[in-house]
Amino acid sequence: MKHTEDSIRNIKKSLAEMWSLVQSQVEKSSAALLDGNKELAHEITSREKLVDSYELTVDRECENFFALLTPVAVDLRMILSIIKINNNLERIGDFADGIAHFVIHNQTEKINTELLGQLQIREMFDEVICMLKLCKSALANEDSHMAGKVFAKDTVVDRLNTENVHRLATYMEQNPDAILDGLYLHSAIRRIERIGDRCNNIAEDIIFYLDAKVMKHLHTQDEQ
């Protein structure tokens, strides 16, 4: 039993460290994009391999847990959820890296400020960063209600995405000289929206694990 608990603790520790790194990557990609900060964008891309390294570490620890301890019931659900959460976090890291590459390769010092002012990119970033934080707290505190709050946030992100795309199309139609900036920003906005989708997936995985744990607890009480 102690070996099982130690293994689970180590897996959760590795996942929490990766989570903090990925959240930092997203926060920095927001600042890099909105401020046109190429130096910060380079910092993000330089840490992408570290994100990948964490993903491999968590995967390996989960594989060892399966091989050595043959988990069942709630432990099995937890490890399966962590494997999926791990994959989603890695993809979120990829999206942040993609936004950073856009900033690096943009030919101008900063994105068209007039265009940025008409879009709700900061609001989208704020929502997905909040979703990441909610998911992390929900898993740490084993709170499925908190995880459920993420779904409403994802709806907001989808709405902002749709509004931004319409505004972007209108602006490019009226300002043909801004088409390149517009296309780049469309790609960045799409990545932010995909971060929201991945957070939504993570919330579902957390609820999958926690609801099973609650059901097992209730079943045990009934037997007593």
mmCIF file with all atom_site columns, C-alpha atoms in Angstrom:
data_model
loop_
_atom_site.group_PDB
_atom_site.id
_atom_site.type_symbol
_atom_site.label_atom_id
_atom_site.label_alt_id
_atom_site.label_comp_id
_atom_site.label_asym_id
_atom_site.label_entity_id
_atom_site.label_seq_id
_atom_site.pdbx_PDB_ins_code
_atom_site.Cartn_x
_atom_site.Cartn_y
_atom_site.Cartn_z
_atom_site.occupancy
_atom_site.B_iso_or_equiv
_atom_site.pdbx_formal_charge
_atom_site.auth_seq_id
_atom_site.auth_comp_id
_atom_site.auth_asym_id
_atom_site.auth_atom_id
_atom_site.pdbx_PDB_model_num
ATOM 1   C CA . MET A 1 1   ? 0.000   0.000  0.000   1.00 0.00 ? 1   MET A CA 1
ATOM 2   C CA . LYS A 1 2   ? 2.782   2.436  0.905   1.00 0.00 ? 2   LYS A CA 1
ATOM 3   C CA . HIS A 1 3   ? 4.551   1.744  -2.396  1.00 0.00 ? 3   HIS A CA 1
ATOM 4   C CA . THR A 1 4   ? 1.313   2.516  -4.254  1.00 0.00 ? 4   THR A CA 1
ATOM 5   C CA . GLU A 1 5   ? 0.818   5.774  -2.348  1.00 0.00 ? 5   GLU A CA 1
ATOM 6   C CA . ASP A 1 6   ? 4.443   6.814  -2.919  1.00 0.00 ? 6   ASP A CA 1
ATOM 7   C CA . SER A 1 7   ? 4.156   6.122  -6.648  1.00 0.00 ? 7   SER A CA 1
ATOM 8   C CA . ILE A 1 8   ? 0.927   8.114  -6.922  1.00 0.00 ? 8   ILE A CA 1
ATOM 9   C CA . ARG A 1 9   ? 2.490   10.993 -4.983  1.00 0.00 ? 9   ARG A CA 1
ATOM 10  C CA . ASN A 1 10  ? 5.493   11.061 -7.339  1.00 0.00 ? 10  ASN A CA 1
ATOM 11  C CA . ILE A 1 11  ? 3.285   11.003 -10.432 1.00 0.00 ? 11  ILE A CA 1
ATOM 12  C CA . LYS A 1 12  ? 1.146   13.856 -9.114  1.00 0.00 ? 12  LYS A CA 1
ATOM 13  C CA . LYS A 1 13  ? 4.273   15.836 -8.243  1.00 0.00 ? 13  LYS A CA 1
ATOM 14  C CA . SER A 1 14  ? 5.666   15.487 -11.781 1.00 0.00 ? 14  SER A CA 1
ATOM 15  C CA . LEU A 1 15  ? 2.294   16.422 -13.266 1.00 0.00 ? 15  LEU A CA 1
ATOM 16  C CA . ALA A 1 16  ? 2.022   19.502 -11.011 1.00 0.00 ? 16  ALA A CA 1
ATOM 17  C CA . GLU A 1 17  ? 5.485   20.665 -12.068 1.00 0.00 ? 17  GLU A CA 1
ATOM 18  C CA . MET A 1 18  ? 4.602   20.240 -15.738 1.00 0.00 ? 18  MET A CA 1
ATOM 19  C CA . TRP A 1 19  ? 1.310   22.056 -15.144 1.00 0.00 ? 19  TRP A CA 1
ATOM 20  C CA . SER A 1 20  ? 3.085   25.064 -13.626 1.00 0.00 ? 20  SER A CA 1
ATOM 21  C CA . LEU A 1 21  ? 5.487   25.187 -16.562 1.00 0.00 ? 21  LEU A CA 1
ATOM 22  C CA . VAL A 1 22  ? 2.719   24.979 -19.170 1.00 0.00 ? 22  VAL A CA 1
ATOM 23  C CA . GLN A 1 23  ? 0.670   27.642 -17.392 1.00 0.00 ? 23  GLN A CA 1
ATOM 24  C CA . SER A 1 24  ? 3.731   29.892 -17.377 1.00 0.00 ? 24  SER A CA 1
ATOM 25  C CA . GLN A 1 25  ? 4.205   29.253 -21.106 1.00 0.00 ? 25  GLN A CA 1
ATOM 26  C CA . VAL A 1 26  ? 0.639   30.340 -21.826 1.00 0.00 ? 26  VAL A CA 1
ATOM 27  C CA . GLU A 1 27  ? 0.933   33.441 -19.627 1.00 0.00 ? 27  GLU A CA 1
ATOM 28  C CA . LYS A 1 28  ? 4.165   34.430 -21.334 1.00 0.00 ? 28  LYS A CA 1
ATOM 29  C CA . SER A 1 29  ? 2.738   33.793 -24.801 1.00 0.00 ? 29  SER A CA 1
ATOM 30  C CA . SER A 1 30  ? -0.033  36.261 -23.936 1.00 0.00 ? 30  SER A CA 1
ATOM 31  C CA . ALA A 1 31  ? 2.476   38.938 -22.945 1.00 0.00 ? 31  ALA A CA 1
ATOM 32  C CA . ALA A 1 32  ? 4.714   38.199 -25.928 1.00 0.00 ? 32  ALA A CA 1
ATOM 33  C CA . LEU A 1 33  ? 1.854   38.504 -28.422 1.00 0.00 ? 33  LEU A CA 1
ATOM 34  C CA . LEU A 1 34  ? 0.165   41.560 -26.948 1.00 0.00 ? 34  LEU A CA 1
ATOM 35  C CA . ASP A 1 35  ? 3.432   43.453 -26.366 1.00 0.00 ? 35  ASP A CA 1
ATOM 36  C CA . GLY A 1 36  ? 5.310   42.199 -29.438 1.00 0.00 ? 36  GLY A CA 1
ATOM 37  C CA . ASN A 1 37  ? 8.045   40.947 -27.099 1.00 0.00 ? 37  ASN A CA 1
ATOM 38  C CA . LYS A 1 38  ? 10.356  38.808 -29.240 1.00 0.00 ? 38  LYS A CA 1
ATOM 39  C CA . GLU A 1 39  ? 12.797  38.183 -26.381 1.00 0.00 ? 39  GLU A CA 1
ATOM 40  C CA . LEU A 1 40  ? 10.015  36.679 -24.281 1.00 0.00 ? 40  LEU A CA 1
ATOM 41  C CA . ALA A 1 41  ? 8.850   34.659 -27.287 1.00 0.00 ? 41  ALA A CA 1
ATOM 42  C CA . HIS A 1 42  ? 12.343  33.175 -27.635 1.00 0.00 ? 42  HIS A CA 1
ATOM 43  C CA . GLU A 1 43  ? 12.234  32.241 -23.945 1.00 0.00 ? 43  GLU A CA 1
ATOM 44  C CA . ILE A 1 44  ? 9.000   30.332 -24.563 1.00 0.00 ? 44  ILE A CA 1
ATOM 45  C CA . THR A 1 45  ? 10.397  28.388 -27.509 1.00 0.00 ? 45  THR A CA 1
ATOM 46  C CA . SER A 1 46  ? 13.565  27.546 -25.575 1.00 0.00 ? 46  SER A CA 1
ATOM 47  C CA . ARG A 1 47  ? 11.457  25.899 -22.850 1.00 0.00 ? 47  ARG A CA 1
ATOM 48  C CA . GLU A 1 48  ? 9.326   23.811 -25.210 1.00 0.00 ? 48  GLU A CA 1
ATOM 49  C CA . LYS A 1 49  ? 11.726  20.857 -24.950 1.00 0.00 ? 49  LYS A CA 1
ATOM 50  C CA . LEU A 1 50  ? 11.361  20.984 -21.165 1.00 0.00 ? 50  LEU A CA 1
ATOM 51  C CA . VAL A 1 51  ? 7.588   20.622 -21.561 1.00 0.00 ? 51  VAL A CA 1
ATOM 52  C CA . ASP A 1 52  ? 8.160   17.590 -23.799 1.00 0.00 ? 52  ASP A CA 1
ATOM 53  C CA . SER A 1 53  ? 10.581  16.161 -21.240 1.00 0.00 ? 53  SER A CA 1
ATOM 54  C CA . TYR A 1 54  ? 7.984   16.442 -18.483 1.00 0.00 ? 54  TYR A CA 1
ATOM 55  C CA . GLU A 1 55  ? 5.400   14.715 -20.677 1.00 0.00 ? 55  GLU A CA 1
ATOM 56  C CA . LEU A 1 56  ? 7.753   11.774 -21.187 1.00 0.00 ? 56  LEU A CA 1
ATOM 57  C CA . THR A 1 57  ? 8.516   11.640 -17.456 1.00 0.00 ? 57  THR A CA 1
ATOM 58  C CA . VAL A 1 58  ? 4.844   11.494 -16.473 1.00 0.00 ? 58  VAL A CA 1
ATOM 59  C CA . ASP A 1 59  ? 4.120   8.900  -19.171 1.00 0.00 ? 59  ASP A CA 1
ATOM 60  C CA . ARG A 1 60  ? 7.012   6.744  -17.991 1.00 0.00 ? 60  ARG A CA 1
ATOM 61  C CA . GLU A 1 61  ? 5.943   6.972  -14.345 1.00 0.00 ? 61  GLU A CA 1
ATOM 62  C CA . CYS A 1 62  ? 2.387   5.975  -15.298 1.00 0.00 ? 62  CYS A CA 1
ATOM 63  C CA . GLU A 1 63  ? 3.642   3.041  -17.384 1.00 0.00 ? 63  GLU A CA 1
ATOM 64  C CA . ASN A 1 64  ? 5.757   1.841  -14.460 1.00 0.00 ? 64  ASN A CA 1
ATOM 65  C CA . PHE A 1 65  ? 2.744   2.146  -12.172 1.00 0.00 ? 65  PHE A CA 1
ATOM 66  C CA . PHE A 1 66  ? 0.716   -0.066 -14.508 1.00 0.00 ? 66  PHE A CA 1
ATOM 67  C CA . ALA A 1 67  ? 3.507   -2.606 -14.909 1.00 0.00 ? 67  ALA A CA 1
ATOM 68  C CA . LEU A 1 68  ? 4.446   -2.948 -11.244 1.00 0.00 ? 68  LEU A CA 1
ATOM 69  C CA . LEU A 1 69  ? 1.210   -2.361 -9.353  1.00 0.00 ? 69  LEU A CA 1
ATOM 70  C CA . THR A 1 70  ? -1.623  -3.395 -11.712 1.00 0.00 ? 70  THR A CA 1
ATOM 71  C CA . PRO A 1 71  ? -4.075  -0.711 -10.545 1.00 0.00 ? 71  PRO A CA 1
ATOM 72  C CA . VAL A 1 72  ? -7.816  -1.372 -10.392 1.00 0.00 ? 72  VAL A CA 1
ATOM 73  C CA . ALA A 1 73  ? -10.971 0.662  -9.763  1.00 0.00 ? 73  ALA A CA 1
ATOM 74  C CA . VAL A 1 74  ? -10.317 4.265  -8.665  1.00 0.00 ? 74  VAL A CA 1
ATOM 75  C CA . ASP A 1 75  ? -6.514  4.041  -8.941  1.00 0.00 ? 75  ASP A CA 1
ATOM 76  C CA . LEU A 1 76  ? -6.909  2.809  -12.510 1.00 0.00 ? 76  LEU A CA 1
ATOM 77  C CA . ARG A 1 77  ? -9.253  5.669  -13.382 1.00 0.00 ? 77  ARG A CA 1
ATOM 78  C CA . MET A 1 78  ? -6.881  8.164  -11.781 1.00 0.00 ? 78  MET A CA 1
ATOM 79  C CA . ILE A 1 79  ? -3.863  6.966  -13.770 1.00 0.00 ? 79  ILE A CA 1
ATOM 80  C CA . LEU A 1 80  ? -5.867  6.857  -17.004 1.00 0.00 ? 80  LEU A CA 1
ATOM 81  C CA . SER A 1 81  ? -7.037  10.420 -16.326 1.00 0.00 ? 81  SER A CA 1
ATOM 82  C CA . ILE A 1 82  ? -3.501  11.608 -15.579 1.00 0.00 ? 82  ILE A CA 1
ATOM 83  C CA . ILE A 1 83  ? -2.231  10.096 -18.840 1.00 0.00 ? 83  ILE A CA 1
ATOM 84  C CA . LYS A 1 84  ? -4.881  12.022 -20.782 1.00 0.00 ? 84  LYS A CA 1
ATOM 85  C CA . ILE A 1 85  ? -4.335  15.217 -18.783 1.00 0.00 ? 85  ILE A CA 1
ATOM 86  C CA . ASN A 1 86  ? -0.608  14.905 -19.449 1.00 0.00 ? 86  ASN A CA 1
ATOM 87  C CA . ASN A 1 87  ? -1.227  14.697 -23.188 1.00 0.00 ? 87  ASN A CA 1
ATOM 88  C CA . ASN A 1 88  ? -3.562  17.694 -23.123 1.00 0.00 ? 88  ASN A CA 1
ATOM 89  C CA . LEU A 1 89  ? -1.032  19.770 -21.179 1.00 0.00 ? 89  LEU A CA 1
ATOM 90  C CA . GLU A 1 90  ? 1.660   18.932 -23.725 1.00 0.00 ? 90  GLU A CA 1
ATOM 91  C CA . ARG A 1 91  ? -0.625  20.074 -26.540 1.00 0.00 ? 91  ARG A CA 1
ATOM 92  C CA . ILE A 1 92  ? -1.363  23.314 -24.667 1.00 0.00 ? 92  ILE A CA 1
ATOM 93  C CA . GLY A 1 93  ? 2.394   23.829 -24.456 1.00 0.00 ? 93  GLY A CA 1
ATOM 94  C CA . ASP A 1 94  ? 2.578   23.304 -28.220 1.00 0.00 ? 94  ASP A CA 1
ATOM 95  C CA . PHE A 1 95  ? -0.065  25.978 -28.812 1.00 0.00 ? 95  PHE A CA 1
ATOM 96  C CA . ALA A 1 96  ? 1.810   28.466 -26.608 1.00 0.00 ? 96  ALA A CA 1
ATOM 97  C CA . ASP A 1 97  ? 4.987   27.644 -28.525 1.00 0.00 ? 97  ASP A CA 1
ATOM 98  C CA . GLY A 1 98  ? 3.159   28.219 -31.813 1.00 0.00 ? 98  GLY A CA 1
ATOM 99  C CA . ILE A 1 99  ? 2.031   31.673 -30.681 1.00 0.00 ? 99  ILE A CA 1
ATOM 100 C CA . ALA A 1 100 ? 5.613   32.483 -29.667 1.00 0.00 ? 100 ALA A CA 1
ATOM 101 C CA . HIS A 1 101 ? 6.883   31.459 -33.119 1.00 0.00 ? 101 HIS A CA 1
ATOM 102 C CA . PHE A 1 102 ? 4.372   33.831 -34.702 1.00 0.00 ? 102 PHE A CA 1
ATOM 103 C CA . VAL A 1 103 ? 5.756   36.700 -32.583 1.00 0.00 ? 103 VAL A CA 1
ATOM 104 C CA . ILE A 1 104 ? 9.334   35.787 -33.505 1.00 0.00 ? 104 ILE A CA 1
ATOM 105 C CA . HIS A 1 105 ? 8.673   35.593 -37.239 1.00 0.00 ? 105 HIS A CA 1
ATOM 106 C CA . ASN A 1 106 ? 6.506   38.699 -37.438 1.00 0.00 ? 106 ASN A CA 1
ATOM 107 C CA . GLN A 1 107 ? 8.413   41.179 -39.604 1.00 0.00 ? 107 GLN A CA 1
ATOM 108 C CA . THR A 1 108 ? 7.308   44.268 -37.679 1.00 0.00 ? 108 THR A CA 1
ATOM 109 C CA . GLU A 1 109 ? 8.309   45.210 -34.142 1.00 0.00 ? 109 GLU A CA 1
ATOM 110 C CA . LYS A 1 110 ? 4.729   44.984 -32.925 1.00 0.00 ? 110 LYS A CA 1
ATOM 111 C CA . ILE A 1 111 ? 1.402   43.817 -34.255 1.00 0.00 ? 111 ILE A CA 1
ATOM 112 C CA . ASN A 1 112 ? -0.839  46.522 -35.714 1.00 0.00 ? 112 ASN A CA 1
ATOM 113 C CA . THR A 1 113 ? -2.059  48.238 -32.525 1.00 0.00 ? 113 THR A CA 1
ATOM 114 C CA . GLU A 1 114 ? -5.253  49.498 -34.147 1.00 0.00 ? 114 GLU A CA 1
ATOM 115 C CA . LEU A 1 115 ? -6.133  45.947 -35.152 1.00 0.00 ? 115 LEU A CA 1
ATOM 116 C CA . LEU A 1 116 ? -5.253  44.551 -31.718 1.00 0.00 ? 116 LEU A CA 1
ATOM 117 C CA . GLY A 1 117 ? -7.483  47.180 -30.135 1.00 0.00 ? 117 GLY A CA 1
ATOM 118 C CA . GLN A 1 118 ? -10.497 45.864 -32.035 1.00 0.00 ? 118 GLN A CA 1
ATOM 119 C CA . LEU A 1 119 ? -9.959  42.279 -30.893 1.00 0.00 ? 119 LEU A CA 1
ATOM 120 C CA . GLN A 1 120 ? -10.559 40.584 -27.550 1.00 0.00 ? 120 GLN A CA 1
ATOM 121 C CA . ILE A 1 121 ? -7.352  38.593 -27.459 1.00 0.00 ? 121 ILE A CA 1
ATOM 122 C CA . ARG A 1 122 ? -6.397  39.556 -23.906 1.00 0.00 ? 122 ARG A CA 1
ATOM 123 C CA . GLU A 1 123 ? -9.857  38.477 -22.747 1.00 0.00 ? 123 GLU A CA 1
ATOM 124 C CA . MET A 1 124 ? -9.438  35.096 -24.461 1.00 0.00 ? 124 MET A CA 1
ATOM 125 C CA . PHE A 1 125 ? -6.057  34.600 -22.821 1.00 0.00 ? 125 PHE A CA 1
ATOM 126 C CA . ASP A 1 126 ? -7.485  35.571 -19.412 1.00 0.00 ? 126 ASP A CA 1
ATOM 127 C CA . GLU A 1 127 ? -10.235 32.979 -19.770 1.00 0.00 ? 127 GLU A CA 1
ATOM 128 C CA . VAL A 1 128 ? -8.006  30.069 -20.803 1.00 0.00 ? 128 VAL A CA 1
ATOM 129 C CA . ILE A 1 129 ? -5.437  30.875 -18.094 1.00 0.00 ? 129 ILE A CA 1
ATOM 130 C CA . CYS A 1 130 ? -8.275  30.889 -15.555 1.00 0.00 ? 130 CYS A CA 1
ATOM 131 C CA . MET A 1 131 ? -9.435  27.521 -16.942 1.00 0.00 ? 131 MET A CA 1
ATOM 132 C CA . LEU A 1 132 ? -5.951  26.079 -16.473 1.00 0.00 ? 132 LEU A CA 1
ATOM 133 C CA . LYS A 1 133 ? -5.854  27.318 -12.878 1.00 0.00 ? 133 LYS A CA 1
ATOM 134 C CA . LEU A 1 134 ? -9.340  25.985 -12.137 1.00 0.00 ? 134 LEU A CA 1
ATOM 135 C CA . CYS A 1 135 ? -8.421  22.543 -13.453 1.00 0.00 ? 135 CYS A CA 1
ATOM 136 C CA . LYS A 1 136 ? -5.213  22.428 -11.435 1.00 0.00 ? 136 LYS A CA 1
ATOM 137 C CA . SER A 1 137 ? -7.018  23.414 -8.230  1.00 0.00 ? 137 SER A CA 1
ATOM 138 C CA . ALA A 1 138 ? -9.869  20.997 -8.939  1.00 0.00 ? 138 ALA A CA 1
ATOM 139 C CA . LEU A 1 139 ? -7.466  18.075 -9.230  1.00 0.00 ? 139 LEU A CA 1
ATOM 140 C CA . ALA A 1 140 ? -5.382  19.114 -6.208  1.00 0.00 ? 140 ALA A CA 1
ATOM 141 C CA . ASN A 1 141 ? -8.481  19.619 -4.022  1.00 0.00 ? 141 ASN A CA 1
ATOM 142 C CA . GLU A 1 142 ? -10.428 16.731 -5.580  1.00 0.00 ? 142 GLU A CA 1
ATOM 143 C CA . ASP A 1 143 ? -13.315 19.086 -6.364  1.00 0.00 ? 143 ASP A CA 1
ATOM 144 C CA . SER A 1 144 ? -15.434 18.011 -9.327  1.00 0.00 ? 144 SER A CA 1
ATOM 145 C CA . HIS A 1 145 ? -17.739 21.042 -8.889  1.00 0.00 ? 145 HIS A CA 1
ATOM 146 C CA . MET A 1 146 ? -14.757 23.317 -9.473  1.00 0.00 ? 146 MET A CA 1
ATOM 147 C CA . ALA A 1 147 ? -13.796 21.312 -12.556 1.00 0.00 ? 147 ALA A CA 1
ATOM 148 C CA . GLY A 1 148 ? -17.335 21.752 -13.857 1.00 0.00 ? 148 GLY A CA 1
ATOM 149 C CA . LYS A 1 149 ? -16.927 25.548 -13.856 1.00 0.00 ? 149 LYS A CA 1
ATOM 150 C CA . VAL A 1 150 ? -14.470 25.144 -16.730 1.00 0.00 ? 150 VAL A CA 1
ATOM 151 C CA . PHE A 1 151 ? -17.238 24.240 -19.179 1.00 0.00 ? 151 PHE A CA 1
ATOM 152 C CA . ALA A 1 152 ? -18.923 27.648 -18.854 1.00 0.00 ? 152 ALA A CA 1
ATOM 153 C CA . LYS A 1 153 ? -15.541 29.312 -19.371 1.00 0.00 ? 153 LYS A CA 1
ATOM 154 C CA . ASP A 1 154 ? -15.039 27.318 -22.574 1.00 0.00 ? 154 ASP A CA 1
ATOM 155 C CA . THR A 1 155 ? -18.356 28.616 -23.880 1.00 0.00 ? 155 THR A CA 1
ATOM 156 C CA . VAL A 1 156 ? -17.093 32.171 -23.280 1.00 0.00 ? 156 VAL A CA 1
ATOM 157 C CA . VAL A 1 157 ? -13.844 31.392 -25.125 1.00 0.00 ? 157 VAL A CA 1
ATOM 158 C CA . ASP A 1 158 ? -15.790 29.997 -28.089 1.00 0.00 ? 158 ASP A CA 1
ATOM 159 C CA . ARG A 1 159 ? -17.943 33.137 -28.212 1.00 0.00 ? 159 ARG A CA 1
ATOM 160 C CA . LEU A 1 160 ? -14.903 35.420 -28.068 1.00 0.00 ? 160 LEU A CA 1
ATOM 161 C CA . ASN A 1 161 ? -13.255 33.351 -30.793 1.00 0.00 ? 161 ASN A CA 1
ATOM 162 C CA . THR A 1 162 ? -16.258 33.751 -33.099 1.00 0.00 ? 162 THR A CA 1
ATOM 163 C CA . GLU A 1 163 ? -16.473 37.504 -32.439 1.00 0.00 ? 163 GLU A CA 1
ATOM 164 C CA . ASN A 1 164 ? -12.750 37.978 -33.013 1.00 0.00 ? 164 ASN A CA 1
ATOM 165 C CA . VAL A 1 165 ? -12.798 36.101 -36.308 1.00 0.00 ? 165 VAL A CA 1
ATOM 166 C CA . HIS A 1 166 ? -15.680 38.268 -37.578 1.00 0.00 ? 166 HIS A CA 1
ATOM 167 C CA . ARG A 1 167 ? -13.945 41.477 -36.485 1.00 0.00 ? 167 ARG A CA 1
ATOM 168 C CA . LEU A 1 168 ? -10.706 40.309 -38.049 1.00 0.00 ? 168 LEU A CA 1
ATOM 169 C CA . ALA A 1 169 ? -12.369 39.547 -41.378 1.00 0.00 ? 169 ALA A CA 1
ATOM 170 C CA . THR A 1 170 ? -14.081 42.955 -41.423 1.00 0.00 ? 170 THR A CA 1
ATOM 171 C CA . TYR A 1 171 ? -10.847 44.789 -40.593 1.00 0.00 ? 171 TYR A CA 1
ATOM 172 C CA . MET A 1 172 ? -8.840  42.970 -43.289 1.00 0.00 ? 172 MET A CA 1
ATOM 173 C CA . GLU A 1 173 ? -11.534 43.699 -45.850 1.00 0.00 ? 173 GLU A CA 1
ATOM 174 C CA . GLN A 1 174 ? -11.363 47.407 -45.015 1.00 0.00 ? 174 GLN A CA 1
ATOM 175 C CA . ASN A 1 175 ? -7.557  47.501 -44.608 1.00 0.00 ? 175 ASN A CA 1
ATOM 176 C CA . PRO A 1 176 ? -5.892  45.308 -47.257 1.00 0.00 ? 176 PRO A CA 1
ATOM 177 C CA . ASP A 1 177 ? -2.444  46.412 -46.093 1.00 0.00 ? 177 ASP A CA 1
ATOM 178 C CA . ALA A 1 178 ? -3.102  44.661 -42.758 1.00 0.00 ? 178 ALA A CA 1
ATOM 179 C CA . ILE A 1 179 ? -3.887  41.263 -44.274 1.00 0.00 ? 179 ILE A CA 1
ATOM 180 C CA . LEU A 1 180 ? -0.587  39.662 -43.212 1.00 0.00 ? 180 LEU A CA 1
ATOM 181 C CA . ASP A 1 181 ? -1.024  40.773 -39.592 1.00 0.00 ? 181 ASP A CA 1
ATOM 182 C CA . GLY A 1 182 ? -4.617  39.624 -39.777 1.00 0.00 ? 182 GLY A CA 1
ATOM 183 C CA . LEU A 1 183 ? -3.699  36.150 -40.976 1.00 0.00 ? 183 LEU A CA 1
ATOM 184 C CA . TYR A 1 184 ? -1.071  35.792 -38.266 1.00 0.00 ? 184 TYR A CA 1
ATOM 185 C CA . LEU A 1 185 ? -3.518  36.917 -35.600 1.00 0.00 ? 185 LEU A CA 1
ATOM 186 C CA . HIS A 1 186 ? -6.168  34.531 -36.900 1.00 0.00 ? 186 HIS A CA 1
ATOM 187 C CA . SER A 1 187 ? -3.694  31.696 -36.407 1.00 0.00 ? 187 SER A CA 1
ATOM 188 C CA . ALA A 1 188 ? -2.892  32.901 -32.875 1.00 0.00 ? 188 ALA A CA 1
ATOM 189 C CA . ILE A 1 189 ? -6.573  33.272 -31.971 1.00 0.00 ? 189 ILE A CA 1
ATOM 190 C CA . ARG A 1 190 ? -7.236  29.753 -33.209 1.00 0.00 ? 190 ARG A CA 1
ATOM 191 C CA . ARG A 1 191 ? -4.479  28.445 -30.939 1.00 0.00 ? 191 ARG A CA 1
ATOM 192 C CA . ILE A 1 192 ? -5.933  30.237 -27.917 1.00 0.00 ? 192 ILE A CA 1
ATOM 193 C CA . GLU A 1 193 ? -9.316  28.686 -28.687 1.00 0.00 ? 193 GLU A CA 1
ATOM 194 C CA . ARG A 1 194 ? -7.684  25.255 -28.893 1.00 0.00 ? 194 ARG A CA 1
ATOM 195 C CA . ILE A 1 195 ? -6.074  25.826 -25.480 1.00 0.00 ? 195 ILE A CA 1
ATOM 196 C CA . GLY A 1 196 ? -9.609  26.313 -24.157 1.00 0.00 ? 196 GLY A CA 1
ATOM 197 C CA . ASP A 1 197 ? -10.718 23.068 -25.788 1.00 0.00 ? 197 ASP A CA 1
ATOM 198 C CA . ARG A 1 198 ? -7.834  21.195 -24.158 1.00 0.00 ? 198 ARG A CA 1
ATOM 199 C CA . CYS A 1 199 ? -8.706  22.673 -20.750 1.00 0.00 ? 199 CYS A CA 1
ATOM 200 C CA . ASN A 1 200 ? -12.254 21.472 -21.340 1.00 0.00 ? 200 ASN A CA 1
ATOM 201 C CA . ASN A 1 201 ? -10.886 17.969 -21.981 1.00 0.00 ? 201 ASN A CA 1
ATOM 202 C CA . ILE A 1 202 ? -8.831  18.135 -18.783 1.00 0.00 ? 202 ILE A CA 1
ATOM 203 C CA . ALA A 1 203 ? -11.916 19.103 -16.758 1.00 0.00 ? 203 ALA A CA 1
ATOM 204 C CA . GLU A 1 204 ? -13.771 16.100 -18.197 1.00 0.00 ? 204 GLU A CA 1
ATOM 205 C CA . ASP A 1 205 ? -10.884 13.801 -17.240 1.00 0.00 ? 205 ASP A CA 1
ATOM 206 C CA . ILE A 1 206 ? -10.822 15.170 -13.684 1.00 0.00 ? 206 ILE A CA 1
ATOM 207 C CA . ILE A 1 207 ? -14.561 14.615 -13.278 1.00 0.00 ? 207 ILE A CA 1
ATOM 208 C CA . PHE A 1 208 ? -14.211 11.091 -14.731 1.00 0.00 ? 208 PHE A CA 1
ATOM 209 C CA . TYR A 1 209 ? -11.723 10.258 -11.968 1.00 0.00 ? 209 TYR A CA 1
ATOM 210 C CA . LEU A 1 210 ? -13.347 12.134 -9.066  1.00 0.00 ? 210 LEU A CA 1
ATOM 211 C CA . ASP A 1 211 ? -16.918 10.987 -9.676  1.00 0.00 ? 211 ASP A CA 1
ATOM 212 C CA . ALA A 1 212 ? -15.720 7.381  -9.681  1.00 0.00 ? 212 ALA A CA 1
ATOM 213 C CA . LYS A 1 213 ? -13.974 8.028  -6.365  1.00 0.00 ? 213 LYS A CA 1
ATOM 214 C CA . VAL A 1 214 ? -17.168 9.451  -4.855  1.00 0.00 ? 214 VAL A CA 1
ATOM 215 C CA . MET A 1 215 ? -19.185 6.488  -6.119  1.00 0.00 ? 215 MET A CA 1
ATOM 216 C CA . LYS A 1 216 ? -16.718 4.058  -4.555  1.00 0.00 ? 216 LYS A CA 1
ATOM 217 C CA . HIS A 1 217 ? -16.912 5.937  -1.232  1.00 0.00 ? 217 HIS A CA 1
ATOM 218 C CA . LEU A 1 218 ? -20.718 5.838  -1.253  1.00 0.00 ? 218 LEU A CA 1
ATOM 219 C CA . HIS A 1 219 ? -20.682 2.148  -2.124  1.00 0.00 ? 219 HIS A CA 1
ATOM 220 C CA . THR A 1 220 ? -18.348 1.440  0.807   1.00 0.00 ? 220 THR A CA 1
ATOM 221 C CA . GLN A 1 221 ? -20.669 3.328  3.172   1.00 0.00 ? 221 GLN A CA 1
ATOM 222 C CA . ASP A 1 222 ? -23.649 1.291  1.955   1.00 0.00 ? 222 ASP A CA 1
ATOM 223 C CA . GLU A 1 223 ? -21.790 -1.928 2.693   1.00 0.00 ? 223 GLU A CA 1
ATOM 224 C CA . GLN A 1 224 ? -21.062 -0.737 6.231   1.00 0.00 ? 224 GLN A CA 1
#
